[in-house]
PDB file of N, CA and C in Angstrom:
ATOM      1  N   UNK M   5      30.005  21.923  40.465  1.00 42.00           N
ATOM      2  CA  UNK M   5      31.284  21.719  41.129  1.00 42.00           C
ATOM      3  C   UNK M   5      32.415  21.712  40.111  1.00 42.00           C
ATOM      4  N   UNK M   6      33.529  22.213  40.562  1.00 40.00           N
ATOM      5  CA  UNK M   6      34.707  22.267  39.700  1.00 40.00           C
ATOM      6  C   UNK M   6      35.640  21.127  40.048  1.00 40.00           C
ATOM      7  N   UNK M   7      36.054  20.393  39.010  1.00 41.00           N
ATOM      8  CA  UNK M   7      37.041  19.332  39.190  1.00 41.00           C
ATOM      9  C   UNK M   7      38.386  19.916  38.819  1.00 41.00           C
ATOM     10  N   UNK M   8      39.389  19.679  39.652  1.00 40.00           N
ATOM     11  CA  UNK M   8      40.706  20.230  39.395  1.00 40.00           C
ATOM     12  C   UNK M   8      41.694  19.091  39.263  1.00 40.00           C
ATOM     13  N   UNK M   9      42.538  19.177  38.269  1.00 39.00           N
ATOM     14  CA  UNK M   9      43.586  18.162  38.102  1.00 39.00           C
ATOM     15  C   UNK M   9      44.652  18.400  39.160  1.00 39.00           C
ATOM     16  N   UNK M  10      45.069  17.359  39.844  1.00 39.00           N
ATOM     17  CA  UNK M  10      46.103  17.454  40.878  1.00 39.00           C
ATOM     18  C   UNK M  10      47.395  16.842  40.357  1.00 39.00           C
ATOM     19  N   UNK M  11      48.496  17.494  40.659  1.00 41.00           N
ATOM     20  CA  UNK M  11      49.798  17.011  40.194  1.00 41.00           C
ATOM     21  C   UNK M  11      50.673  16.742  41.393  1.00 41.00           C
ATOM     22  N   UNK M  12      51.321  15.586  41.419  1.00 42.00           N
ATOM     23  CA  UNK M  12      52.207  15.241  42.523  1.00 42.00           C
ATOM     24  C   UNK M  12      51.426  14.719  43.719  1.00 42.00           C
ATOM     25  N   UNK M  13      52.114  14.489  44.841  1.00 40.00           N
ATOM     26  CA  UNK M  13      51.469  13.993  46.054  1.00 40.00           C
ATOM     27  C   UNK M  13      51.971  14.763  47.269  1.00 40.00           C
ATOM     28  N   UNK M  14      51.736  16.063  47.316  1.00 42.00           N
ATOM     29  CA  UNK M  14      52.214  16.828  48.456  1.00 42.00           C
ATOM     30  C   UNK M  14      51.421  16.483  49.718  1.00 42.00           C
ATOM     31  N   UNK M  15      52.043  16.636  50.875  1.00 45.00           N
ATOM     32  CA  UNK M  15      51.359  16.360  52.133  1.00 45.00           C
ATOM     33  C   UNK M  15      50.621  17.589  52.619  1.00 45.00           C
ATOM     34  N   UNK M  16      51.043  18.755  52.218  1.00 45.00           N
ATOM     35  CA  UNK M  16      50.418  19.991  52.666  1.00 45.00           C
ATOM     36  C   UNK M  16      49.654  20.594  51.470  1.00 45.00           C
ATOM     37  N   UNK M  17      48.308  20.672  51.559  1.00 47.00           N
ATOM     38  CA  UNK M  17      47.487  21.180  50.448  1.00 47.00           C
ATOM     39  C   UNK M  17      47.886  22.594  50.038  1.00 47.00           C
ATOM     40  N   UNK M  18      48.335  23.394  50.996  1.00 47.00           N
ATOM     41  CA  UNK M  18      48.682  24.770  50.647  1.00 47.00           C
ATOM     42  C   UNK M  18      49.893  24.829  49.733  1.00 47.00           C
ATOM     43  N   UNK M  19      50.709  23.787  49.751  1.00 49.00           N
ATOM     44  CA  UNK M  19      51.901  23.757  48.898  1.00 49.00           C
ATOM     45  C   UNK M  19      51.672  22.936  47.630  1.00 49.00           C
ATOM     46  N   UNK M  20      50.453  22.467  47.393  1.00 48.00           N
ATOM     47  CA  UNK M  20      50.157  21.652  46.212  1.00 48.00           C
ATOM     48  C   UNK M  20      50.452  22.458  44.958  1.00 48.00           C
ATOM     49  N   UNK M  21      51.092  21.826  43.979  1.00 48.00           N
ATOM     50  CA  UNK M  21      51.357  22.551  42.730  1.00 48.00           C
ATOM     51  C   UNK M  21      50.049  22.925  42.039  1.00 48.00           C
ATOM     52  N   UNK M  22      50.067  24.063  41.425  1.00 50.00           N
ATOM     53  CA  UNK M  22      48.879  24.519  40.696  1.00 50.00           C
ATOM     54  C   UNK M  22      48.767  23.739  39.396  1.00 50.00           C
ATOM     55  N   UNK M  23      47.567  23.240  39.087  1.00 48.00           N
ATOM     56  CA  UNK M  23      47.401  22.488  37.839  1.00 48.00           C
ATOM     57  C   UNK M  23      47.500  23.424  36.646  1.00 48.00           C
ATOM     58  N   UNK M  24      47.905  22.885  35.519  1.00 49.00           N
ATOM     59  CA  UNK M  24      47.993  23.725  34.327  1.00 49.00           C
ATOM     60  C   UNK M  24      46.620  24.059  33.753  1.00 49.00           C
ATOM     61  N   UNK M  25      45.592  23.376  34.237  1.00 48.00           N
ATOM     62  CA  UNK M  25      44.240  23.618  33.745  1.00 48.00           C
ATOM     63  C   UNK M  25      43.244  23.128  34.783  1.00 48.00           C
ATOM     64  N   UNK M  26      42.013  23.567  34.639  1.00 50.00           N
ATOM     65  CA  UNK M  26      40.919  23.073  35.477  1.00 50.00           C
ATOM     66  C   UNK M  26      39.785  22.689  34.549  1.00 50.00           C
ATOM     67  N   UNK M  27      39.099  21.639  34.881  1.00 50.00           N
ATOM     68  CA  UNK M  27      37.960  21.181  34.098  1.00 50.00           C
ATOM     69  C   UNK M  27      36.719  21.441  34.924  1.00 50.00           C
ATOM     70  N   UNK M  28      35.826  22.249  34.404  1.00 53.00           N
ATOM     71  CA  UNK M  28      34.625  22.525  35.186  1.00 53.00           C
ATOM     72  C   UNK M  28      33.506  21.560  34.836  1.00 53.00           C
ATOM     73  N   UNK M  29      32.418  21.619  35.550  1.00 56.00           N
ATOM     74  CA  UNK M  29      31.290  20.719  35.348  1.00 56.00           C
ATOM     75  C   UNK M  29      30.656  20.844  33.973  1.00 56.00           C
ATOM     76  N   UNK M  30      30.847  21.965  33.284  1.00 58.00           N
ATOM     77  CA  UNK M  30      30.232  22.161  31.970  1.00 58.00           C
ATOM     78  C   UNK M  30      30.736  21.134  30.965  1.00 58.00           C
ATOM     79  N   UNK M  31      32.001  20.767  31.065  1.00 64.00           N
ATOM     80  CA  UNK M  31      32.544  19.779  30.133  1.00 64.00           C
ATOM     81  C   UNK M  31      31.837  18.441  30.311  1.00 64.00           C
ATOM     82  N   UNK M  32      31.548  18.081  31.532  1.00 68.00           N
ATOM     83  CA  UNK M  32      30.847  16.826  31.808  1.00 68.00           C
ATOM     84  C   UNK M  32      29.411  16.897  31.284  1.00 68.00           C
ATOM     85  N   UNK M  33      28.766  18.061  31.448  1.00 72.00           N
ATOM     86  CA  UNK M  33      27.405  18.246  30.922  1.00 72.00           C
ATOM     87  C   UNK M  33      27.399  18.137  29.406  1.00 72.00           C
ATOM     88  N   UNK M  34      28.419  18.706  28.749  1.00 73.00           N
ATOM     89  CA  UNK M  34      28.516  18.622  27.288  1.00 73.00           C
ATOM     90  C   UNK M  34      28.626  17.173  26.835  1.00 73.00           C
ATOM     91  N   UNK M  35      29.396  16.386  27.570  1.00 77.00           N
ATOM     92  CA  UNK M  35      29.542  14.972  27.222  1.00 77.00           C
ATOM     93  C   UNK M  35      28.208  14.248  27.357  1.00 77.00           C
ATOM     94  N   UNK M  36      27.455  14.576  28.408  1.00 79.00           N
ATOM     95  CA  UNK M  36      26.148  13.936  28.607  1.00 79.00           C
ATOM     96  C   UNK M  36      25.172  14.330  27.497  1.00 79.00           C
ATOM     97  N   UNK M  37      25.169  15.603  27.118  1.00 78.00           N
ATOM     98  CA  UNK M  37      24.293  16.065  26.040  1.00 78.00           C
ATOM     99  C   UNK M  37      24.657  15.378  24.729  1.00 78.00           C
ATOM    100  N   UNK M  38      25.956  15.237  24.467  1.00 79.00           N
ATOM    101  CA  UNK M  38      26.418  14.568  23.251  1.00 79.00           C
ATOM    102  C   UNK M  38      25.948  13.116  23.230  1.00 79.00           C
ATOM    103  N   UNK M  39      26.020  12.447  24.372  1.00 79.00           N
ATOM    104  CA  UNK M  39      25.549  11.063  24.464  1.00 79.00           C
ATOM    105  C   UNK M  39      24.047  10.986  24.199  1.00 79.00           C
ATOM    106  N   UNK M  40      23.274  11.956  24.724  1.00 78.00           N
ATOM    107  CA  UNK M  40      21.830  11.975  24.501  1.00 78.00           C
ATOM    108  C   UNK M  40      21.498  12.161  23.026  1.00 78.00           C
ATOM    109  N   UNK M  41      22.221  13.052  22.354  1.00 74.00           N
ATOM    110  CA  UNK M  41      21.996  13.299  20.929  1.00 74.00           C
ATOM    111  C   UNK M  41      22.320  12.040  20.122  1.00 74.00           C
ATOM    112  N   UNK M  42      23.442  11.385  20.450  1.00 76.00           N
ATOM    113  CA  UNK M  42      23.817  10.163  19.742  1.00 76.00           C
ATOM    114  C   UNK M  42      22.785   9.064  19.958  1.00 76.00           C
ATOM    115  N   UNK M  43      22.265   8.949  21.182  1.00 75.00           N
ATOM    116  CA  UNK M  43      21.260   7.924  21.474  1.00 75.00           C
ATOM    117  C   UNK M  43      19.968   8.205  20.718  1.00 75.00           C
ATOM    118  N   UNK M  44      19.573   9.476  20.638  1.00 70.00           N
ATOM    119  CA  UNK M  44      18.349   9.827  19.904  1.00 70.00           C
ATOM    120  C   UNK M  44      18.516   9.522  18.420  1.00 70.00           C
ATOM    121  N   UNK M  45      19.687   9.814  17.875  1.00 65.00           N
ATOM    122  CA  UNK M  45      19.940   9.527  16.456  1.00 65.00           C
ATOM    123  C   UNK M  45      19.911   8.029  16.200  1.00 65.00           C
ATOM    124  N   UNK M  46      20.406   7.258  17.140  1.00 68.00           N
ATOM    125  CA  UNK M  46      20.422   5.804  16.966  1.00 68.00           C
ATOM    126  C   UNK M  46      19.010   5.224  16.983  1.00 68.00           C
ATOM    127  N   UNK M  47      18.081   5.893  17.663  1.00 70.00           N
ATOM    128  CA  UNK M  47      16.700   5.404  17.722  1.00 70.00           C
ATOM    129  C   UNK M  47      15.914   5.715  16.446  1.00 70.00           C
ATOM    130  N   UNK M  48      16.387   6.679  15.654  1.00 66.00           N
ATOM    131  CA  UNK M  48      15.695   7.037  14.422  1.00 66.00           C
ATOM    132  C   UNK M  48      15.891   5.935  13.392  1.00 66.00           C
ATOM    133  N   UNK M  49      14.812   5.525  12.744  1.00 69.00           N
ATOM    134  CA  UNK M  49      14.973   4.501  11.715  1.00 69.00           C
ATOM    135  C   UNK M  49      15.796   5.043  10.548  1.00 69.00           C
ATOM    136  N   UNK M  50      16.639   4.201  10.028  1.00 72.00           N
ATOM    137  CA  UNK M  50      17.468   4.599   8.897  1.00 72.00           C
ATOM    138  C   UNK M  50      16.650   4.568   7.616  1.00 72.00           C
ATOM    139  N   UNK M  51      16.914   5.494   6.754  1.00 80.00           N
ATOM    140  CA  UNK M  51      16.218   5.537   5.474  1.00 80.00           C
ATOM    141  C   UNK M  51      16.844   4.526   4.514  1.00 80.00           C
ATOM    142  N   UNK M  52      15.991   3.928   3.723  1.00 85.00           N
ATOM    143  CA  UNK M  52      16.433   3.064   2.642  1.00 85.00           C
ATOM    144  C   UNK M  52      16.097   3.796   1.356  1.00 85.00           C
ATOM    145  N   UNK M  53      17.040   3.847   0.451  1.00 88.00           N
ATOM    146  CA  UNK M  53      16.819   4.556  -0.807  1.00 88.00           C
ATOM    147  C   UNK M  53      16.906   3.602  -1.991  1.00 88.00           C
ATOM    148  N   UNK M  54      16.076   3.872  -2.960  1.00 88.00           N
ATOM    149  CA  UNK M  54      16.050   3.123  -4.209  1.00 88.00           C
ATOM    150  C   UNK M  54      16.285   4.106  -5.339  1.00 88.00           C
ATOM    151  N   UNK M  55      16.891   3.640  -6.406  1.00 92.00           N
ATOM    152  CA  UNK M  55      17.095   4.484  -7.577  1.00 92.00           C
ATOM    153  C   UNK M  55      16.067   4.102  -8.635  1.00 92.00           C
ATOM    154  N   UNK M  56      15.281   5.081  -9.024  1.00 93.00           N
ATOM    155  CA  UNK M  56      14.301   4.899 -10.083  1.00 93.00           C
ATOM    156  C   UNK M  56      14.981   5.254 -11.399  1.00 93.00           C
ATOM    157  N   UNK M  57      15.035   4.305 -12.332  1.00 94.00           N
ATOM    158  CA  UNK M  57      15.613   4.542 -13.658  1.00 94.00           C
ATOM    159  C   UNK M  57      14.460   4.785 -14.625  1.00 94.00           C
ATOM    160  N   UNK M  58      14.414   5.975 -15.201  1.00 95.00           N
ATOM    161  CA  UNK M  58      13.333   6.344 -16.115  1.00 95.00           C
ATOM    162  C   UNK M  58      13.857   6.339 -17.547  1.00 95.00           C
ATOM    163  N   UNK M  59      13.028   5.871 -18.463  1.00 94.00           N
ATOM    164  CA  UNK M  59      13.403   5.823 -19.883  1.00 94.00           C
ATOM    165  C   UNK M  59      12.241   6.335 -20.728  1.00 94.00           C
ATOM    166  N   UNK M  60      12.581   6.899 -21.848  1.00 94.00           N
ATOM    167  CA  UNK M  60      11.585   7.348 -22.809  1.00 94.00           C
ATOM    168  C   UNK M  60      12.043   6.922 -24.196  1.00 94.00           C
ATOM    169  N   UNK M  61      11.218   6.173 -24.874  1.00 92.00           N
ATOM    170  CA  UNK M  61      11.565   5.599 -26.176  1.00 92.00           C
ATOM    171  C   UNK M  61      11.879   6.657 -27.233  1.00 92.00           C
ATOM    172  N   UNK M  62      11.165   7.777 -27.212  1.00 92.00           N
ATOM    173  CA  UNK M  62      11.360   8.791 -28.253  1.00 92.00           C
ATOM    174  C   UNK M  62      12.392   9.857 -27.885  1.00 92.00           C
ATOM    175  N   UNK M  63      12.862   9.851 -26.626  1.00 93.00           N
ATOM    176  CA  UNK M  63      13.905  10.795 -26.220  1.00 93.00           C
ATOM    177  C   UNK M  63      13.434  12.213 -25.959  1.00 93.00           C
ATOM    178  N   UNK M  64      12.111  12.392 -25.776  1.00 94.00           N
ATOM    179  CA  UNK M  64      11.609  13.749 -25.536  1.00 94.00           C
ATOM    180  C   UNK M  64      10.955  13.907 -24.157  1.00 94.00           C
ATOM    181  N   UNK M  65      11.297  13.044 -23.231  1.00 94.00           N
ATOM    182  CA  UNK M  65      10.687  13.124 -21.899  1.00 94.00           C
ATOM    183  C   UNK M  65       9.340  12.430 -21.867  1.00 94.00           C
ATOM    184  N   UNK M  66       8.712  12.484 -20.725  1.00 94.00           N
ATOM    185  CA  UNK M  66       7.467  11.746 -20.539  1.00 94.00           C
ATOM    186  C   UNK M  66       6.215  12.507 -20.967  1.00 94.00           C
ATOM    187  N   UNK M  67       6.347  13.688 -21.488  1.00 93.00           N
ATOM    188  CA  UNK M  67       5.199  14.421 -22.032  1.00 93.00           C
ATOM    189  C   UNK M  67       4.063  14.613 -21.031  1.00 93.00           C
ATOM    190  N   UNK M  68       4.369  14.981 -19.798  1.00 91.00           N
ATOM    191  CA  UNK M  68       3.331  15.242 -18.800  1.00 91.00           C
ATOM    192  C   UNK M  68       3.067  14.098 -17.833  1.00 91.00           C
ATOM    193  N   UNK M  69       3.480  12.893 -18.173  1.00 94.00           N
ATOM    194  CA  UNK M  69       3.311  11.776 -17.240  1.00 94.00           C
ATOM    195  C   UNK M  69       4.256  11.982 -16.045  1.00 94.00           C
ATOM    196  N   UNK M  70       3.878  11.469 -14.897  1.00 95.00           N
ATOM    197  CA  UNK M  70       4.709  11.622 -13.703  1.00 95.00           C
ATOM    198  C   UNK M  70       4.612  10.383 -12.820  1.00 95.00           C
ATOM    199  N   UNK M  71       5.494  10.297 -11.852  1.00 94.00           N
ATOM    200  CA  UNK M  71       5.462   9.220 -10.876  1.00 94.00           C
ATOM    201  C   UNK M  71       5.154   9.802  -9.504  1.00 94.00           C
ATOM    202  N   UNK M  72       4.570   8.971  -8.636  1.00 94.00           N
ATOM    203  CA  UNK M  72       4.261   9.374  -7.264  1.00 94.00           C
ATOM    204  C   UNK M  72       4.716   8.276  -6.307  1.00 94.00           C
ATOM    205  N   UNK M  73       5.482   8.646  -5.310  1.00 92.00           N
ATOM    206  CA  UNK M  73       5.981   7.748  -4.255  1.00 92.00           C
ATOM    207  C   UNK M  73       5.279   8.195  -2.986  1.00 92.00           C
ATOM    208  N   UNK M  74       4.447   7.336  -2.392  1.00 92.00           N
ATOM    209  CA  UNK M  74       3.642   7.717  -1.232  1.00 92.00           C
ATOM    210  C   UNK M  74       3.885   6.812  -0.038  1.00 92.00           C
ATOM    211  N   UNK M  75       3.941   7.411   1.143  1.00 91.00           N
ATOM    212  CA  UNK M  75       4.032   6.668   2.391  1.00 91.00           C
ATOM    213  C   UNK M  75       2.606   6.376   2.830  1.00 91.00           C
ATOM    214  N   UNK M  76       2.289   5.117   3.074  1.00 90.00           N
ATOM    215  CA  UNK M  76       0.907   4.686   3.316  1.00 90.00           C
ATOM    216  C   UNK M  76       0.253   5.328   4.533  1.00 90.00           C
ATOM    217  N   UNK M  77       0.917   5.323   5.685  1.00 86.00           N
ATOM    218  CA  UNK M  77       0.255   5.782   6.900  1.00 86.00           C
ATOM    219  C   UNK M  77       0.116   7.296   6.987  1.00 86.00           C
ATOM    220  N   UNK M  78       1.118   8.053   6.541  1.00 88.00           N
ATOM    221  CA  UNK M  78       1.039   9.516   6.656  1.00 88.00           C
ATOM    222  C   UNK M  78       0.486  10.171   5.397  1.00 88.00           C
ATOM    223  N   UNK M  79       0.573   9.479   4.274  1.00 88.00           N
ATOM    224  CA  UNK M  79       0.126  10.065   3.016  1.00 88.00           C
ATOM    225  C   UNK M  79       1.144  11.017   2.397  1.00 88.00           C
ATOM    226  N   UNK M  80       2.326  11.134   3.005  1.00 90.00           N
ATOM    227  CA  UNK M  80       3.366  12.007   2.445  1.00 90.00           C
ATOM    228  C   UNK M  80       3.761  11.491   1.066  1.00 90.00           C
ATOM    229  N   UNK M  81       3.870  12.405   0.113  1.00 92.00           N
ATOM    230  CA  UNK M  81       4.186  11.991  -1.255  1.00 92.00           C
ATOM    231  C   UNK M  81       5.367  12.763  -1.821  1.00 92.00           C
ATOM    232  N   UNK M  82       6.021  12.132  -2.754  1.00 92.00           N
ATOM    233  CA  UNK M  82       7.063  12.751  -3.563  1.00 92.00           C
ATOM    234  C   UNK M  82       6.692  12.433  -5.003  1.00 92.00           C
ATOM    235  N   UNK M  83       6.796  13.422  -5.867  1.00 94.00           N
ATOM    236  CA  UNK M  83       6.456  13.195  -7.272  1.00 94.00           C
ATOM    237  C   UNK M  83       7.604  13.646  -8.160  1.00 94.00           C
ATOM    238  N   UNK M  84       7.595  13.157  -9.369  1.00 95.00           N
ATOM    239  CA  UNK M  84       8.618  13.556 -10.325  1.00 95.00           C
ATOM    240  C   UNK M  84       8.252  13.098 -11.716  1.00 95.00           C
ATOM    241  N   UNK M  85       9.100  13.433 -12.660  1.00 95.00           N
ATOM    242  CA  UNK M  85       8.881  13.072 -14.045  1.00 95.00           C
ATOM    243  C   UNK M  85      10.223  13.058 -14.773  1.00 95.00           C
ATOM    244  N   UNK M  86      10.195  12.599 -15.983  1.00 95.00           N
ATOM    245  CA  UNK M  86      11.343  12.717 -16.875  1.00 95.00           C
ATOM    246  C   UNK M  86      11.009  13.894 -17.783  1.00 95.00           C
ATOM    247  N   UNK M  87      11.526  15.070 -17.424  1.00 94.00           N
ATOM    248  CA  UNK M  87      11.178  16.297 -18.140  1.00 94.00           C
ATOM    249  C   UNK M  87      11.582  16.275 -19.605  1.00 94.00           C
ATOM    250  N   UNK M  88      12.775  15.792 -19.860  1.00 94.00           N
ATOM    251  CA  UNK M  88      13.264  15.763 -21.237  1.00 94.00           C
ATOM    252  C   UNK M  88      14.329  14.689 -21.366  1.00 94.00           C
ATOM    253  N   UNK M  89      14.614  14.312 -22.551  1.00 94.00           N
ATOM    254  CA  UNK M  89      15.658  13.326 -22.801  1.00 94.00           C
ATOM    255  C   UNK M  89      15.143  11.902 -22.812  1.00 94.00           C
ATOM    256  N   UNK M  90      16.084  11.004 -23.020  1.00 95.00           N
ATOM    257  CA  UNK M  90      15.776   9.578 -23.156  1.00 95.00           C
ATOM    258  C   UNK M  90      15.838   8.829 -21.832  1.00 95.00           C
ATOM    259  N   UNK M  91      16.715   9.295 -20.904  1.00 95.00           N
ATOM    260  CA  UNK M  91      16.888   8.595 -19.635  1.00 95.00           C
ATOM    261  C   UNK M  91      17.065   9.581 -18.491  1.00 95.00           C
ATOM    262  N   UNK M  92      16.747   9.114 -17.289  1.00 94.00           N
ATOM    263  CA  UNK M  92      16.967   9.904 -16.080  1.00 94.00           C
ATOM    264  C   UNK M  92      16.820   9.012 -14.858  1.00 94.00           C
ATOM    265  N   UNK M  93      17.229   9.521 -13.722  1.00 94.00           N
ATOM    266  CA  UNK M  93      17.091   8.784 -12.467  1.00 94.00           C
ATOM    267  C   UNK M  93      16.526   9.686 -11.391  1.00 94.00           C
ATOM    268  N   UNK M  94      15.973   9.074 -10.363  1.00 93.00           N
ATOM    269  CA  UNK M  94      15.495   9.779  -9.178  1.00 93.00           C
ATOM    270  C   UNK M  94      15.707   8.863  -7.983  1.00 93.00           C
ATOM    271  N   UNK M  95      15.960   9.441  -6.816  1.00 91.00           N
ATOM    272  CA  UNK M  95      16.105   8.663  -5.590  1.00 91.00           C
ATOM    273  C   UNK M  95      14.779   8.642  -4.852  1.00 91.00           C
ATOM    274  N   UNK M  96      14.345   7.455  -4.471  1.00 89.00           N
ATOM    275  CA  UNK M  96      13.130   7.274  -3.690  1.00 89.00           C
ATOM    276  C   UNK M  96      13.565   6.732  -2.334  1.00 89.00           C
ATOM    277  N   UNK M  97      13.377   7.528  -1.276  1.00 87.00           N
ATOM    278  CA  UNK M  97      13.865   7.144   0.041  1.00 87.00           C
ATOM    279  C   UNK M  97      12.727   7.099   1.053  1.00 87.00           C
ATOM    280  N   UNK M  98      12.874   6.193   2.016  1.00 85.00           N
ATOM    281  CA  UNK M  98      11.914   6.106   3.094  1.00 85.00           C
ATOM    282  C   UNK M  98      12.417   5.189   4.183  1.00 85.00           C
ATOM    283  N   UNK M  99      11.798   5.300   5.336  1.00 81.00           N
ATOM    284  CA  UNK M  99      12.128   4.406   6.442  1.00 81.00           C
ATOM    285  C   UNK M  99      11.271   3.161   6.289  1.00 81.00           C
ATOM    286  N   UNK M 100      11.410   2.231   7.207  1.00 76.00           N
ATOM    287  CA  UNK M 100      10.634   0.999   7.090  1.00 76.00           C
ATOM    288  C   UNK M 100       9.140   1.331   7.144  1.00 76.00           C
ATOM    289  N   UNK M 101       8.356   0.566   6.457  1.00 81.00           N
ATOM    290  CA  UNK M 101       6.920   0.794   6.425  1.00 81.00           C
ATOM    291  C   UNK M 101       6.364   0.493   5.051  1.00 81.00           C
ATOM    292  N   UNK M 102       5.168   0.976   4.838  1.00 89.00           N
ATOM    293  CA  UNK M 102       4.452   0.725   3.597  1.00 89.00           C
ATOM    294  C   UNK M 102       4.561   1.932   2.665  1.00 89.00           C
ATOM    295  N   UNK M 103       4.905   1.676   1.402  1.00 90.00           N
ATOM    296  CA  UNK M 103       4.989   2.713   0.379  1.00 90.00           C
ATOM    297  C   UNK M 103       4.287   2.234  -0.872  1.00 90.00           C
ATOM    298  N   UNK M 104       3.757   3.172  -1.616  1.00 91.00           N
ATOM    299  CA  UNK M 104       3.193   2.812  -2.915  1.00 91.00           C
ATOM    300  C   UNK M 104       3.888   3.650  -3.977  1.00 91.00           C
ATOM    301  N   UNK M 105       3.911   3.105  -5.191  1.00 91.00           N
ATOM    302  CA  UNK M 105       4.530   3.779  -6.322  1.00 91.00           C
ATOM    303  C   UNK M 105       3.576   3.701  -7.484  1.00 91.00           C
ATOM    304  N   UNK M 106       3.380   4.837  -8.141  1.00 92.00           N
ATOM    305  CA  UNK M 106       2.429   4.876  -9.248  1.00 92.00           C
ATOM    306  C   UNK M 106       2.980   5.781 -10.356  1.00 92.00           C
ATOM    307  N   UNK M 107       2.751   5.386 -11.587  1.00 92.00           N
ATOM    308  CA  UNK M 107       3.134   6.190 -12.744  1.00 92.00           C
ATOM    309  C   UNK M 107       1.857   6.447 -13.537  1.00 92.00           C
ATOM    310  N   UNK M 108       1.667   7.701 -13.902  1.00 89.00           N
ATOM    311  CA  UNK M 108       0.461   8.018 -14.676  1.00 89.00           C
ATOM    312  C   UNK M 108       0.539   9.352 -15.364  1.00 89.00           C
TER     313      UNK M 108
END
């Protein structure tokens, strides 16, 4: 159905002023879809991120050693290392739950 903006209060519909615009049902559907998307996003758990500060005493990187960040239930992992230099950082992010961290 098409919704039409009405202007004035004429007694005879045939003489009603023409609106400068019409709003069709699609605009209302778009608003509903937008609300659904926002609600779905709100249900997603927010990620929490930590900054891993890596250091190497000799300044040449970790020489093959690496770290592993694992999610307990799914087993999803992220790995990294300090390739070179004395210091570096990495972001470790996840939603609520169980995680393990290992360096080796």
